């Protein structure tokens, strides 16, 4: 099977090298550039370095490489590959090694040995042509035999798709995904409907689909391309948190992206907004709404259909709940509050402050309410009080939060069961919920903590499932970063003119005033520099150089904090970076922290995937919503630890922070990233004993008040800032620019 890797260079003769691919030392998943070690069989155990686009080549395969000899100042003699062919090994020893390398799911070194002993040189022909005969091998039952035959067939088919796709430099893992999505139709879809890939296959954006479309000859100004580009620009905007884009901005973005005439973009947008003849959904929805800056000039908002539908639905459901005459907790309308609060004091041993009392009454007498406030202001105690009183009246209380960690904390706080919103609703593959308006939750009071994290789509699913007459309480800190997904639900509920009643707790309690973490969180939120001198739980290590600050961050997290405070660097310490890129970004820091906390050892199983290595013991996070995984899906931001790694079945298992064991096939590892360091955005809703925050001028564009405030408020006991005073000053001074494009506040207020 030939695999072109780069263009042939005309008349110059290419050198030929044959050998077994022993290991991949570096691979760039984006363009397939690989550095590998090959055993040429010359004896002495010497391995040769080869470099080039070895896209799709697997460890254990025999390769016929064409390319050029050269020399690297650091690595010595090496071979630059221009194209390669996979050659099936010709010796029994080669076949045994090929099968035992983990290339075929279900065969490890033990079975490779047994199979080759039994079939000798005919082994690969048997697997290819008569796989049922594998049952002759001792220990291979029909189940495993079928698994091996299926894995062999799938691998062949994927190889074919990869051979077709490698001309447009699509990574191996994406080729696997395309095959898993479309099977035998893969090549046909790629050739004839490449823009479908952007909508259907996670990891393929418009830009990759566009590159493929270009290579299969779809014209630059094709309406199909322009419509796909418009939808991509809108989906990019939702990734940035916007529910819609003003029409003028969308047109300008699309013209820049597509490099086509404005007139063509306007025409295609008009076509996209038309309802199709079959009565299906249009590609986009246009509607006049007030501008996001609150000006008097309305804008024409352009929405992707799911976001428009969710915004209309969420506002309608909230108002329906708020205004219904039904009440599932009628006992609180004529309750003797002095008596009830006296009983509560007896249970908790503490008086409620006046504003806490107001919040308790609001949650128990109004159908929808919001409780907001910063750290140390008693939100948690107020929630506990509300739950205690509701349960005393035999109300069915349902507690939920957007993340596993936040749900655990809510359960500890109230002594009642709490779950993630996803689990509560029992989201199914495709994202539909088991609970909705037709089948509501069995609940009299629903409390949602960390509500600043709720995006529009999830909030809509949740509110749909609340039965009429039940009370719904949103609890969260509105000054934190808004949700990762589109919308600003909590802020919209609290906006001026909103009919949703709310209480904001502002008084910091005395015991919380002694905490440097709480004090400095409020200082940052008020635009003041944090105090770092003489604090027992809030420190600053000054380092103006970004790269040095990155190294110091690793030293603080992996060595200094564990030594001084006795905390576990993997479980208790979290590095929170303002951005992913750069020498003090989460990407670089993850590599350094992994070396420090979970270094490679000969006895420790590991799997290299792209540029990353996964090891047992690694702290990892899921980076996309996947409704097919786990019991009720695994969601963007879920954190866990790698507990096992099986090279034979090509599977890795993660124990998530919701105590669920989730298996990942090796070809799904691009859904996981290391989580020793995460961006501050990804840390929302989580709480850690200690956080270390690199604040450097390298992240200048990201430094904003609500970013630093969110990072500091993630810490329970200890905060260490590493970086420059100038960068901290920039973060404290900069209030985030403008509101997101959302019209939920307008829909609620205008009702």
XYZ file of C-alpha atoms in Angstrom:
751
model
C 0.000 0.000 0.000
C 1.757 3.173 -1.060
C 1.577 6.323 0.986
C 2.718 9.598 -0.576
C 4.327 11.825 2.055
C 5.226 15.111 0.414
C 5.828 15.705 -3.296
C 8.248 13.657 -5.298
C 11.271 15.632 -6.391
C 11.397 14.863 -10.093
C 14.452 13.265 -11.606
C 16.656 12.958 -8.499
C 16.785 9.313 -7.395
C 15.436 8.629 -3.899
C 17.268 6.289 -1.553
C 15.328 3.252 -0.312
C 15.376 1.976 3.268
C 13.523 -1.017 4.694
C 12.920 -1.637 8.372
C 10.479 -2.170 11.225
C 9.017 0.914 12.918
C 10.145 0.409 16.522
C 8.956 3.592 18.192
C 7.603 7.051 17.472
C 9.449 9.686 19.494
C 7.461 12.669 18.239
C 4.384 13.080 16.079
C 2.542 16.250 15.138
C -1.127 15.256 14.837
C -1.879 18.359 12.752
C 0.433 17.718 9.800
C 1.671 14.158 10.356
C 5.337 15.202 10.767
C 6.954 12.372 12.683
C 10.312 11.538 14.232
C 10.675 7.769 14.579
C 13.209 5.023 15.224
C 13.492 2.151 12.764
C 15.209 -1.243 13.119
C 16.854 -1.977 9.779
C 17.744 -5.516 10.882
C 21.457 -4.940 10.489
C 22.121 -6.439 13.922
C 23.734 -4.901 16.958
C 20.331 -3.554 18.079
C 21.069 -0.149 16.527
C 18.044 1.942 15.629
C 18.061 4.577 12.916
C 16.250 7.931 13.164
C 13.796 8.703 10.349
C 11.876 11.975 9.974
C 9.001 13.073 7.742
C 5.272 12.654 7.229
C 4.730 9.063 8.372
C 1.003 9.663 8.683
C -0.807 6.481 9.731
C 2.301 4.302 10.147
C 2.011 2.125 13.255
C 4.686 0.799 15.572
C 5.528 -2.804 14.579
C 4.853 -2.320 10.870
C 7.520 -3.169 8.291
C 8.027 -0.141 6.067
C 9.707 0.484 2.728
C 10.813 4.112 2.969
C 11.910 6.336 0.106
C 13.780 9.529 0.887
C 17.176 11.107 1.459
C 20.054 10.589 3.833
C 21.148 13.537 5.895
C 22.745 14.473 9.154
C 21.408 16.344 12.171
C 23.909 18.320 14.330
C 22.389 16.867 17.525
C 20.988 13.476 16.468
C 23.575 12.441 13.857
C 22.748 10.389 10.744
C 19.048 10.363 9.817
C 16.752 9.538 6.922
C 14.182 12.056 5.649
C 11.126 10.213 4.321
C 9.354 11.464 1.188
C 6.986 8.520 0.792
C 6.538 5.089 2.264
C 4.865 1.741 1.663
C 3.685 -0.699 4.305
C 5.257 -4.114 3.693
C 3.986 -7.185 5.462
C 6.872 -8.815 7.352
C 8.373 -11.863 5.635
C 9.923 -13.793 8.545
C 8.220 -15.595 11.412
C 10.133 -13.383 13.840
C 8.960 -10.256 11.955
C 5.343 -11.463 11.926
C 5.494 -12.217 15.665
C 6.824 -8.754 16.402
C 4.312 -7.114 14.046
C 1.345 -8.791 15.728
C 2.720 -8.413 19.257
C 3.231 -4.652 18.935
C -0.393 -3.879 19.842
C -1.202 -3.093 16.219
C -4.193 -5.430 16.092
C -6.665 -5.048 18.943
C -6.873 -8.287 20.938
C -3.382 -9.571 20.134
C -0.513 -8.909 22.516
C 2.950 -10.525 22.695
C 1.602 -13.766 24.284
C -0.993 -14.495 21.610
C 1.324 -13.271 18.836
C 3.770 -15.956 19.966
C 1.112 -18.693 20.041
C -0.410 -17.725 16.675
C 2.946 -17.604 14.854
C 4.044 -20.886 16.459
C 0.880 -22.491 15.080
C 0.710 -20.979 11.581
C 4.317 -19.899 10.933
C 4.805 -17.910 7.708
C 1.121 -18.365 6.774
C -0.052 -16.390 9.824
C -0.969 -13.139 8.059
C -2.634 -14.956 5.133
C -4.764 -16.921 7.621
C -5.861 -13.739 9.474
C -6.652 -12.077 6.142
C -8.405 -14.956 4.351
C -9.472 -17.598 6.901
C -9.710 -15.821 10.269
C -12.052 -18.530 11.641
C -9.039 -20.868 11.739
C -7.526 -18.752 14.544
C -9.671 -20.873 16.879
C -7.120 -23.655 16.336
C -4.673 -21.679 18.504
C -4.760 -22.768 22.182
C -6.549 -20.152 24.329
C -8.194 -18.314 21.397
C -11.958 -18.717 21.763
C -14.561 -17.708 19.148
C -15.103 -14.331 20.855
C -11.465 -13.238 20.677
C -11.087 -14.741 17.187
C -13.969 -12.584 15.911
C -12.533 -9.524 17.660
C -9.158 -10.023 15.964
C -10.773 -10.533 12.521
C -12.908 -7.372 12.952
C -9.917 -5.310 14.132
C -7.876 -6.491 11.109
C -10.669 -5.541 8.671
C -11.261 -2.172 10.319
C -7.573 -1.380 10.275
C -7.375 -2.162 6.540
C -10.391 0.047 5.789
C -9.043 2.921 7.916
C -5.687 2.634 6.125
C -7.490 3.062 2.792
C -9.303 6.188 4.008
C -6.012 7.526 5.385
C -4.258 6.955 2.083
C -6.956 9.012 0.419
C -6.911 11.739 3.080
C -3.181 12.131 3.584
C -2.907 14.346 0.476
C -4.721 17.029 2.492
C -2.710 16.340 5.655
C -5.607 15.125 7.800
C -4.329 13.579 11.029
C -4.571 9.861 11.746
C -7.092 10.274 14.549
C -9.413 12.336 12.338
C -9.175 9.750 9.545
C -10.218 7.120 12.107
C -13.161 9.316 13.151
C -14.284 9.832 9.563
C -14.204 6.072 9.049
C -16.135 5.410 12.277
C -18.781 7.956 11.257
C -19.313 6.931 7.632
C -17.783 3.418 7.321
C -17.527 2.288 3.705
C -19.104 5.564 2.521
C -16.140 7.563 3.924
C -14.315 8.193 0.665
C -17.557 9.041 -1.158
C -18.564 11.616 1.518
C -15.093 13.171 1.539
C -15.080 13.468 -2.262
C -18.659 14.630 -2.800
C -19.831 16.369 0.405
C -16.700 17.502 2.258
C -18.500 20.287 4.153
C -20.628 17.643 5.884
C -17.478 16.659 7.769
C -17.378 19.984 9.625
C -20.904 19.436 10.947
C -20.719 15.670 11.556
C -17.206 14.856 12.777
C -15.768 16.283 15.969
C -12.262 17.636 15.400
C -12.920 18.709 11.803
C -13.677 22.375 11.572
C -14.602 24.325 8.495
C -10.938 25.035 7.702
C -10.014 21.338 7.408
C -13.211 20.574 5.462
C -12.417 23.546 3.196
C -8.910 22.234 2.538
C -10.393 18.839 1.618
C -13.054 20.512 -0.576
C -10.360 22.441 -2.421
C -8.356 19.297 -3.093
C -11.419 17.485 -4.509
C -12.191 20.426 -6.800
C -15.107 22.296 -5.196
C -14.956 25.914 -6.481
C -13.886 28.763 -4.197
C -17.139 30.682 -4.783
C -19.493 27.700 -4.602
C -22.685 28.596 -2.643
C -22.225 25.339 -0.711
C -18.831 26.617 0.489
C -20.183 30.080 1.416
C -23.135 28.654 3.387
C -20.838 26.263 5.244
C -18.509 29.215 5.966
C -21.368 31.323 7.368
C -22.472 28.498 9.667
C -18.860 27.976 10.732
C -18.484 31.691 11.575
C -21.635 31.440 13.735
C -20.466 28.269 15.461
C -17.113 29.996 16.164
C -19.098 32.838 17.741
C -20.975 30.351 19.978
C -17.606 28.870 21.000
C -16.696 32.412 22.093
C -19.865 32.499 24.218
C -22.234 34.395 21.884
C -25.750 33.090 21.199
C -25.983 35.101 17.973
C -23.994 37.562 15.858
C -25.268 40.891 14.528
C -25.831 40.407 10.795
C -23.279 43.053 9.742
C -20.575 41.457 11.873
C -21.376 37.977 10.540
C -21.154 39.167 6.928
C -17.829 40.917 7.598
C -16.439 37.805 9.381
C -17.553 35.529 6.514
C -16.047 37.782 3.805
C -12.719 37.765 5.677
C -12.832 33.995 6.234
C -13.919 33.006 2.728
C -12.215 35.740 0.664
C -15.301 36.126 -1.574
C -17.566 39.039 -2.605
C -19.814 40.619 0.021
C -22.762 40.313 -2.397
C -22.333 36.524 -2.621
C -22.231 36.238 1.187
C -25.440 38.326 1.534
C -27.205 36.145 -1.083
C -26.157 32.904 0.588
C -27.177 34.207 4.034
C -30.646 35.027 2.679
C -30.908 31.480 1.279
C -29.781 29.972 4.578
C -32.496 31.892 6.440
C -35.283 30.551 4.208
C -37.440 27.725 5.523
C -36.885 24.727 3.211
C -39.811 23.455 1.127
C -39.940 20.200 3.064
C -40.793 22.255 6.188
C -37.501 21.426 7.926
C -35.338 23.889 9.837
C -33.635 26.767 8.023
C -29.846 26.990 8.269
C -30.054 30.152 10.425
C -32.705 32.349 12.075
C -32.772 36.163 11.798
C -34.552 38.361 14.337
C -34.411 42.013 15.445
C -33.215 42.380 19.065
C -31.674 45.213 21.149
C -27.914 45.577 20.578
C -25.591 43.756 23.002
C -24.136 47.089 24.188
C -27.562 48.128 25.484
C -27.850 50.958 22.928
C -31.207 52.052 21.570
C -30.398 50.831 18.034
C -31.760 47.314 17.479
C -29.629 44.840 15.516
C -30.583 41.982 13.209
C -29.411 38.968 15.166
C -28.447 35.835 13.234
C -28.687 32.608 15.236
C -27.911 28.979 14.582
C -31.268 27.211 15.037
C -30.530 25.322 18.316
C -29.480 28.539 20.084
C -32.501 30.529 18.924
C -34.814 27.713 19.933
C -33.130 27.363 23.350
C -33.315 31.103 24.095
C -37.048 31.271 23.290
C -37.732 28.086 25.216
C -35.685 29.015 28.306
C -37.336 32.434 28.713
C -40.833 30.945 28.183
C -40.230 28.084 30.662
C -38.817 30.400 33.344
C -41.811 32.712 33.077
C -44.195 29.742 33.111
C -42.605 28.409 36.336
C -42.513 31.871 37.906
C -46.159 32.681 37.206
C -47.945 29.368 37.697
C -50.648 29.234 40.397
C -49.573 25.729 41.365
C -47.279 25.457 44.388
C -45.595 22.279 45.559
C -44.498 23.942 48.822
C -47.625 25.877 49.866
C -46.797 25.526 53.580
C -44.308 28.412 53.416
C -46.883 31.073 52.480
C -48.324 31.393 55.964
C -45.423 30.008 57.981
C -44.484 31.648 61.297
C -40.984 32.684 60.254
C -39.767 33.506 63.781
C -40.612 29.974 64.838
C -39.164 28.390 61.680
C -35.911 30.353 61.935
C -35.695 29.556 65.671
C -36.000 25.842 64.839
C -33.292 26.280 62.199
C -30.974 28.000 64.709
C -31.396 24.984 66.956
C -30.367 22.694 64.089
C -27.363 24.698 62.885
C -26.288 26.574 66.011
C -26.005 29.816 63.999
C -28.209 32.841 63.288
C -28.876 33.909 59.724
C -27.826 37.440 58.763
C -30.729 39.656 57.512
C -29.839 39.255 53.825
C -29.470 35.478 54.266
C -32.895 35.419 55.911
C -34.328 37.306 52.927
C -32.798 34.715 50.560
C -34.268 31.809 52.559
C -37.760 33.356 52.481
C -37.449 34.153 48.772
C -36.433 30.610 47.780
C -39.225 29.034 49.819
C -42.029 31.384 48.743
C -41.198 32.293 45.102
C -41.141 29.713 42.311
C -37.909 30.942 40.660
C -35.186 32.861 42.508
C -31.472 33.694 42.322
C -28.932 33.806 45.164
C -25.600 35.404 44.300
C -22.575 36.710 46.195
C -18.814 36.370 46.537
C -16.725 34.039 48.738
C -17.131 34.262 52.524
C -20.596 35.860 52.272
C -22.467 32.778 53.429
C -24.008 31.446 50.202
C -23.320 27.867 51.283
C -24.841 28.283 54.738
C -27.902 29.959 53.189
C -28.373 27.033 50.786
C -28.023 24.559 53.650
C -30.677 26.497 55.613
C -33.095 26.488 52.645
C -32.648 22.733 52.179
C -33.078 22.028 55.934
C -36.362 23.970 56.099
C -37.725 22.438 52.890
C -36.937 18.921 54.083
C -38.523 19.657 57.460
C -41.766 20.217 55.520
C -41.222 16.848 53.747
C -40.441 18.544 50.421
C -38.600 16.505 47.767
C -35.347 18.406 47.272
C -33.185 17.863 44.170
C -29.644 19.278 44.188
C -27.488 19.716 41.108
C -24.372 21.479 39.844
C -22.696 21.650 36.430
C -19.529 19.710 37.448
C -18.813 16.560 39.435
C -16.644 18.427 41.953
C -19.286 21.097 42.568
C -21.977 18.414 43.007
C -19.811 16.579 45.567
C -19.287 19.807 47.501
C -23.041 20.530 47.473
C -23.749 17.021 48.806
C -21.186 17.446 51.636
C -22.636 20.835 52.519
C -26.304 19.780 52.718
C -25.959 16.136 53.736
C -28.279 15.280 50.818
C -27.551 13.612 47.504
C -26.434 15.913 44.688
C -25.555 15.139 41.088
C -24.330 16.858 37.964
C -27.040 18.418 35.812
C -26.173 15.913 33.068
C -26.714 12.930 35.349
C -29.831 14.423 36.903
C -31.446 14.769 33.474
C -30.028 11.422 32.274
C -28.792 12.848 29.016
C -28.762 10.234 26.272
C -26.670 9.826 23.090
C -27.498 12.749 20.830
C -27.992 15.009 23.850
C -31.703 14.371 24.506
C -32.683 14.211 28.166
C -34.734 11.457 29.819
C -36.452 14.221 31.846
C -38.184 17.101 30.095
C -41.516 18.895 29.998
C -43.413 15.674 29.208
C -41.590 13.711 31.915
C -40.573 16.218 34.618
C -38.340 15.559 37.622
C -39.986 14.356 40.826
C -39.105 17.486 42.803
C -40.638 20.212 44.974
C -37.423 22.265 45.215
C -34.564 22.225 42.692
C -31.317 23.942 43.747
C -28.601 24.520 41.115
C -25.218 25.560 42.491
C -22.372 27.210 40.491
C -25.029 28.647 38.176
C -22.513 31.045 36.560
C -21.333 27.946 34.656
C -24.734 27.153 33.150
C -24.726 27.809 29.422
C -27.872 28.478 27.414
C -28.353 24.936 26.055
C -27.871 23.169 29.401
C -29.989 25.709 31.330
C -32.803 25.178 28.813
C -32.678 21.385 29.218
C -32.711 21.738 33.012
C -35.537 24.272 33.292
C -37.696 22.188 30.905
C -37.498 19.307 33.388
C -38.691 21.326 36.436
C -42.376 20.539 37.099
C -44.874 23.424 37.384
C -45.318 24.442 41.019
C -41.824 23.334 42.027
C -39.393 25.999 43.280
C -36.172 26.579 41.336
C -33.190 28.297 42.980
C -30.083 29.330 41.031
C -27.017 29.854 43.255
C -23.784 31.311 41.903
C -21.257 34.118 41.822
C -22.138 36.449 38.960
C -18.707 38.151 39.091
C -16.951 34.987 37.965
C -16.232 34.219 34.328
C -19.344 33.392 32.346
C -19.976 29.820 31.149
C -17.631 28.094 28.700
C -20.644 27.420 26.445
C -22.751 30.143 24.821
C -24.840 32.539 26.903
C -24.645 34.458 30.175
C -27.605 32.858 31.871
C -26.948 33.939 35.457
C -26.154 37.518 34.437
C -29.274 37.668 32.240
C -31.449 36.437 35.131
C -30.044 39.266 37.274
C -30.194 41.943 34.560
C -32.082 45.169 35.101
C -35.755 44.676 34.281
C -35.624 40.917 34.901
C -38.808 39.586 36.542
C -36.779 36.908 38.418
C -36.416 37.868 42.116
C -32.871 37.784 43.532
C -30.796 38.368 46.665
C -27.145 39.390 46.534
C -25.114 38.606 49.675
C -22.475 41.291 50.229
C -21.391 41.039 53.864
C -18.165 39.053 54.409
C -18.443 37.096 57.677
C -15.872 37.614 60.404
C -14.263 34.172 60.198
C -13.918 34.584 56.403
C -12.218 37.983 56.881
C -9.231 36.151 58.383
C -8.689 34.282 55.103
C -6.244 35.889 52.677
C -7.950 33.981 49.861
C -11.366 35.539 50.632
C -9.979 39.013 51.406
C -7.947 39.149 48.202
C -10.779 37.770 46.061
C -12.924 40.735 47.198
C -10.010 43.167 46.703
C -9.486 41.918 43.124
C -13.220 42.142 42.430
C -13.172 45.755 43.659
C -10.233 46.585 41.361
C -7.576 46.607 44.109
C -4.207 44.876 44.092
C -4.138 41.705 46.271
C -2.165 41.914 49.540
C 0.606 39.312 49.507
C 2.867 40.329 52.412
C 2.444 38.605 55.760
C -0.337 36.270 54.583
C -0.407 32.621 55.687
C -2.472 31.420 52.731
C -1.776 33.861 49.872
C 1.711 34.239 48.360
C 3.388 35.936 45.423
C 6.627 34.701 43.848
C 7.876 37.555 41.664
C 9.380 36.490 38.328
C 9.204 38.908 35.399
C 10.493 36.534 32.704
C 7.582 34.447 31.311
C 9.626 31.296 30.672
C 11.259 31.406 34.108
C 7.812 32.016 35.661
C 6.590 28.826 33.949
C 9.465 26.792 35.420
C 8.944 28.349 38.857
C 5.202 27.546 38.714
C 6.082 23.864 38.192
C 8.565 23.922 41.078
C 6.006 25.538 43.420
C 3.206 23.107 42.468
C 5.205 19.882 42.313
C 7.754 20.402 45.111
C 7.439 23.471 47.341
C 3.725 23.274 48.263
C 3.833 19.486 48.928
C 6.966 19.956 51.102
C 5.670 22.945 53.121
C 1.943 22.122 53.412
C 1.937 18.332 53.062
C -0.455 18.449 50.083
C -0.517 15.837 47.308
C 0.726 17.499 44.084
C -1.679 15.483 41.906
C -4.836 15.456 44.030
C -4.649 18.706 46.039
C -2.689 21.213 43.936
C -4.012 22.691 40.701
C -2.138 25.009 38.345
C -4.535 27.489 36.696
C -3.162 29.368 33.699
C -4.792 32.370 31.972
C -4.202 30.791 28.551
C -3.262 27.501 26.906
C -0.363 28.682 24.740
C 3.027 30.089 25.610
C 5.866 29.156 27.995
C 3.633 29.740 31.059
C 0.478 28.398 29.346
C -1.392 25.256 30.375
C -0.015 23.251 27.397
C 3.677 23.722 28.222
C 3.126 23.495 31.986
C 1.310 20.163 31.604
C 4.364 18.633 29.950
C 6.688 19.924 32.684
C 4.328 18.960 35.526
C 3.860 15.461 34.129
C 7.658 15.024 34.104
C 7.774 16.208 37.715
C 4.730 14.359 39.122
C 4.305 11.245 36.923
C 7.657 10.696 35.199
C 8.111 7.744 32.823
C 9.411 4.534 34.422
C 10.245 1.184 32.808
C 7.514 -0.517 34.905
C 4.844 2.140 34.186
C 2.509 1.515 31.233
C 2.268 4.436 28.802
C 0.769 5.279 25.411
C 2.095 7.945 23.071
C -0.613 9.784 21.158
C 0.330 12.616 18.858
C 2.679 14.861 20.790
C 1.482 13.568 24.200
C 2.226 10.567 26.387
C -0.467 9.090 28.636
C 0.623 7.144 31.713
C -1.131 5.308 34.520
C -1.524 7.900 37.294
C -1.900 10.847 34.899
C -4.393 13.573 35.788
C -6.551 14.136 32.686
C -9.599 16.104 31.533
C -12.224 15.486 28.846
C -12.192 18.261 26.224
C -15.528 17.723 24.446
C -19.068 16.727 25.321
C -19.435 13.053 24.432
C -22.946 11.728 25.020
C -21.923 8.193 23.996
C -19.378 7.743 26.804
C -19.970 6.513 30.332
C -23.391 6.035 31.865
C -24.842 9.449 30.971
C -22.134 10.934 28.781
C -18.804 12.485 29.735
C -18.643 16.239 29.441
C -16.166 18.941 28.607
C -14.218 19.710 31.783
C -14.707 16.341 33.541
C -11.447 15.524 35.357
C -10.072 12.122 36.286
C -7.009 9.929 36.766
C -5.752 7.229 34.380
C -6.088 3.963 36.330
C -5.146 1.374 33.699
C -3.683 1.119 30.229
C -4.053 -2.056 28.137
C -1.821 -2.190 25.027
C -3.443 -5.447 23.837
C -7.048 -4.229 23.876
C -5.769 -0.725 23.077
C -7.774 0.836 25.842
C -7.110 3.234 28.677
C -9.406 3.674 31.687
C -10.068 6.926 33.544
C -11.623 7.154 37.010
C -13.524 10.466 36.846
C -14.160 12.852 39.736
C -17.711 11.465 39.743
C -16.210 8.047 40.667
C -17.122 6.522 37.308
C -14.677 4.316 35.403
C -14.716 5.384 31.738
C -12.839 3.420 29.043
C -11.168 5.196 26.091
C -10.027 3.367 22.960
C -6.524 4.471 21.933
C -7.969 6.166 18.827
C -10.169 8.361 21.079
C -7.296 9.857 23.056
C -7.604 13.231 21.340
C -10.686 13.704 23.582
C -8.359 13.751 26.602
C -5.809 16.336 27.662
C -3.543 16.359 30.678
C -4.942 18.321 33.610
C -1.972 19.015 35.894
C -2.453 22.547 34.561
C -5.752 23.779 33.109
C -6.888 27.147 31.835
C -8.854 29.239 34.324
C -11.905 28.967 32.042
C -11.800 25.174 32.346
C -11.538 25.314 36.160
C -14.965 26.900 36.653
C -17.150 25.165 39.217
C -14.207 23.247 40.668
C -12.573 23.818 44.018
C -9.051 22.748 44.994
C -7.174 22.861 48.321
C -4.370 24.862 46.654
C -4.064 26.742 43.375
C -0.946 28.098 41.673
C -1.579 30.847 39.096
C 1.111 32.031 36.673
C 0.290 35.694 35.918
C 2.746 36.867 33.273
C 2.966 39.596 30.670
C 3.024 36.750 28.092
C -0.732 36.406 28.698
C -1.336 40.176 28.397
C -4.420 39.938 26.155
C -6.173 37.532 28.534
C -5.530 39.373 31.785
C -8.885 40.543 33.105
C -10.383 41.061 36.531
C -13.023 38.322 36.367
C -10.369 35.847 35.123
C -8.071 36.416 38.117
C -11.059 36.573 40.497
C -12.363 33.219 39.203
C -8.903 31.628 39.617
C -8.455 32.877 43.196
C -11.965 31.782 44.230
C -11.179 28.182 43.133
C -8.889 27.788 46.185
C -10.109 26.416 49.519
C -6.911 26.919 51.531
C -4.025 28.375 49.580
C -3.224 30.616 46.593
C 0.234 31.163 45.109
C 0.637 33.743 42.330
C 3.794 33.409 40.213
C 4.760 36.197 37.846
C 5.063 39.947 37.547
C 3.421 42.725 39.559
C 2.845 44.541 36.279
C 0.785 41.617 34.907
C -1.228 41.347 38.142
C -1.906 45.102 37.962
C -3.128 44.705 34.373
C -5.502 41.884 35.402
C -6.916 43.831 38.364
C -7.460 47.007 36.309
C -9.041 45.443 33.212
C -12.779 44.913 33.294
C -13.797 42.452 30.565
C -14.947 44.134 27.397
C -18.661 44.186 26.666
C -21.455 41.720 27.070
C -21.842 38.543 25.098
C -24.438 38.614 22.316
C -27.479 37.175 24.072
C -31.116 38.260 24.111
C -32.353 36.226 27.076
C -32.499 39.338 29.312
C -34.557 41.150 26.630
C -36.952 38.198 26.285
C -37.441 37.954 30.068
C -37.892 41.700 30.579
C -40.173 42.201 27.606
C -42.686 39.594 28.687
